[in-house]
XYZ file of N, CA, C and O in Angstrom:
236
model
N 0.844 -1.159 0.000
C 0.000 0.000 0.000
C 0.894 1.227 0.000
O 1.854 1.278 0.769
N 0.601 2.246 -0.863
C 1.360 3.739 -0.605
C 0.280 4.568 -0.756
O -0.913 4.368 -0.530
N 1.055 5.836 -1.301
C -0.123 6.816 -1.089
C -0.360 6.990 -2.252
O -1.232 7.854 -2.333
N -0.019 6.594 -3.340
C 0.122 7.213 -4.758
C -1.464 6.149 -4.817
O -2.430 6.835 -5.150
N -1.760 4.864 -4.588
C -2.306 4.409 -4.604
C -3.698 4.737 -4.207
O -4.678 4.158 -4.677
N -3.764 5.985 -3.048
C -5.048 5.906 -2.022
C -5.311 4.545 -1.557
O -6.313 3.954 -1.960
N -4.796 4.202 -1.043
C -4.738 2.913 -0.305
C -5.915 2.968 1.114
O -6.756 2.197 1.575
N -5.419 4.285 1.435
C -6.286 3.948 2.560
C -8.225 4.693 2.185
O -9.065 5.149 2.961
N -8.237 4.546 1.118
C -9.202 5.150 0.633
C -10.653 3.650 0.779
O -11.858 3.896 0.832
N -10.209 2.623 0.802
C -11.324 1.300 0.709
C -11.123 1.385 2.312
O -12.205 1.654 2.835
N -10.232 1.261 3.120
C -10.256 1.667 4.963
C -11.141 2.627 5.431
O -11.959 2.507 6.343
N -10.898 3.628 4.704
C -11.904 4.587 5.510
C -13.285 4.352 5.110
O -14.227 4.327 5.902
N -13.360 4.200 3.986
C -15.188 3.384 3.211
C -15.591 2.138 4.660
O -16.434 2.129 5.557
N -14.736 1.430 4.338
C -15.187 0.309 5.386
C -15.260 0.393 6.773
O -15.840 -0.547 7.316
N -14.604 1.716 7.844
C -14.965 2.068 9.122
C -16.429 2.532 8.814
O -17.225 1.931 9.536
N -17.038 3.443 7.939
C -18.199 4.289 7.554
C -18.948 2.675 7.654
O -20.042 2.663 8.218
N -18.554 1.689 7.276
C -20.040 0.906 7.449
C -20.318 0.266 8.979
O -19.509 -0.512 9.484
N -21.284 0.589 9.512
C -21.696 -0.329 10.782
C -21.933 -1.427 11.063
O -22.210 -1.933 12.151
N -21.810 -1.928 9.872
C -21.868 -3.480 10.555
C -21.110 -4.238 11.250
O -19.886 -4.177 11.137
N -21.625 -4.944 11.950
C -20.317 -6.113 12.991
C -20.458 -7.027 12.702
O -20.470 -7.844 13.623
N -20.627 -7.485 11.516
C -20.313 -8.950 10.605
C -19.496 -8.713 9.578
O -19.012 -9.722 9.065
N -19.184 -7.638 9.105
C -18.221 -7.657 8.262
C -16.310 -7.531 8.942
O -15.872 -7.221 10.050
N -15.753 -7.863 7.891
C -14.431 -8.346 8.255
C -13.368 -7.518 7.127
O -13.513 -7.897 5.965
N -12.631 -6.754 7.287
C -11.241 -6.301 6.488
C -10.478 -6.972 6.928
O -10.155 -6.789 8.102
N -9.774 -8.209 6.027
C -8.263 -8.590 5.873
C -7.566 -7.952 4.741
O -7.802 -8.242 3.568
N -6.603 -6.977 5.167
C -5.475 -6.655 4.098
C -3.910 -7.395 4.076
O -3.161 -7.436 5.052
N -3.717 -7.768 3.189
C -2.895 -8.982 2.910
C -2.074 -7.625 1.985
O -2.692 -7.232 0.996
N -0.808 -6.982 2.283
C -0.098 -6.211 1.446
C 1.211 -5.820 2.636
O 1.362 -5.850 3.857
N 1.980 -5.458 1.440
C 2.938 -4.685 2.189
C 3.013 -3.241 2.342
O 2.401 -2.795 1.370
N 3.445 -2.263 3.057
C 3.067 -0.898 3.219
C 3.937 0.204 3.426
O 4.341 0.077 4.582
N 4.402 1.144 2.956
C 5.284 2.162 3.100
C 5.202 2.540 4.718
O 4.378 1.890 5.361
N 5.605 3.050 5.083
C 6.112 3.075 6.421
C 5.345 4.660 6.343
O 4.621 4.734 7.335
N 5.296 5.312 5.923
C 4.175 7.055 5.837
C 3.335 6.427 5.683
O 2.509 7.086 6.315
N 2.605 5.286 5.185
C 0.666 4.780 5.111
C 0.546 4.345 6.519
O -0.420 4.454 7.274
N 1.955 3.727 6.766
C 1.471 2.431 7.796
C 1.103 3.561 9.117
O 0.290 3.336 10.014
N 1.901 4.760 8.963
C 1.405 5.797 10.343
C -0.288 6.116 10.241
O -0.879 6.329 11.299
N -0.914 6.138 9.178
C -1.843 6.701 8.501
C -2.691 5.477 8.571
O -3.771 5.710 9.114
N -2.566 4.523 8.274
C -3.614 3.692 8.471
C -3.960 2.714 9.815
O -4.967 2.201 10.303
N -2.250 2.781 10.168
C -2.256 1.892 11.393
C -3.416 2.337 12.089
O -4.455 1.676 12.102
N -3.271 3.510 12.709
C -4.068 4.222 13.274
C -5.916 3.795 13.339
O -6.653 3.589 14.303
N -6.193 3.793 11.742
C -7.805 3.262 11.543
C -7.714 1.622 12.127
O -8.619 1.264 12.881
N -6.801 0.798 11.834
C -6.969 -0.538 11.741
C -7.090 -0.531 13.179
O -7.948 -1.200 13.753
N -6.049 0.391 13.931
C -6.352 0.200 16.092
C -7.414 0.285 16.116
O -8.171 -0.480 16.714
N -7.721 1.239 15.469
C -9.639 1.814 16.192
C -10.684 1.082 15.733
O -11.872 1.140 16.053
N -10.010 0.244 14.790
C -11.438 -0.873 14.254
C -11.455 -2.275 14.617
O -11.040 -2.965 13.686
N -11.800 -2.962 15.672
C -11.310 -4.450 15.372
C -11.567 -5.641 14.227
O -10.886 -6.666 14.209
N -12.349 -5.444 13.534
C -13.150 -5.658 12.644
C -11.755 -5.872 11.587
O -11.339 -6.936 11.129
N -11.373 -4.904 11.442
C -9.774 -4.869 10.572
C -8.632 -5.664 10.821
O -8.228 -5.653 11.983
N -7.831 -6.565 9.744
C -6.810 -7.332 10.417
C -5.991 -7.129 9.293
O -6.389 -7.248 8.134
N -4.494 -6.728 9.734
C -3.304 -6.454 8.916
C -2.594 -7.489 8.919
O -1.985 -7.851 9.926
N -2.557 -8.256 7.557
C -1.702 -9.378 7.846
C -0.284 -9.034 7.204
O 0.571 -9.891 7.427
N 0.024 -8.201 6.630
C 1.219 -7.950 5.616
C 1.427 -9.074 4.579
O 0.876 -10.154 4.366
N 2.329 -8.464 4.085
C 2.579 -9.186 3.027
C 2.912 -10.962 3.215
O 3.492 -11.487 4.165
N 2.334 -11.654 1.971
C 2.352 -12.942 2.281
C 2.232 -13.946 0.497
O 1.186 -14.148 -0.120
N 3.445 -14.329 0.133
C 3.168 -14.583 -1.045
C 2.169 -15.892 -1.351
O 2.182 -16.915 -0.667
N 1.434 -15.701 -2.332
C 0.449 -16.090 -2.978
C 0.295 -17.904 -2.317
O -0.694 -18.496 -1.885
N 1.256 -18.210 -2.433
C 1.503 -19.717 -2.141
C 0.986 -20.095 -0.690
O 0.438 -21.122 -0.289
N 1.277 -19.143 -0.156
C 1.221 -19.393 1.577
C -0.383 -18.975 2.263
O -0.693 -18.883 3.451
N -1.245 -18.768 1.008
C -2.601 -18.075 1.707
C -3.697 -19.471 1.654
O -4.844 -19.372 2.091
C-alpha cells in the first residue's frame, strides 16, 4: 500500500459501514508514511486485520 495508490481510501469506506459482521483482511505490504496513517484506523477498528505481506503460495 502507498499513497500514490489511495490505499487507505477502501479503509476509511469500510470504518463508515456499521456493521459487525463484516471483516477487512489486508494482505499487502506498506510504506512506512501509510502504515502511520492507516495503522491508526486498523487500532480503532477491530473488525480490521493487517496481515502484511504474504506470497500467494502461503494463503
Amino acid at each position: 500500500m502507498n499513497r500514490d495508490k489511495n490505499s487507505y481510501v477502501p479503509i476509511r469506506a469500510f470504518r463508515s459501514v456499521e456493521s459487525l459482521d463484516l471483516r477487512l483482511i489486508i494482505f499487502a505490504d506498506t510504506a512506512e508514511d501509510v502504515k502511520r496513517v492507516v495503522g491508526k484506523a486498523i487500532d480503532q477498528d477491530e473488525r480490521i486485520k493487517y496481515i502484511g505481506w504474504i506470497d500467494s503460495k502461503e494463503i
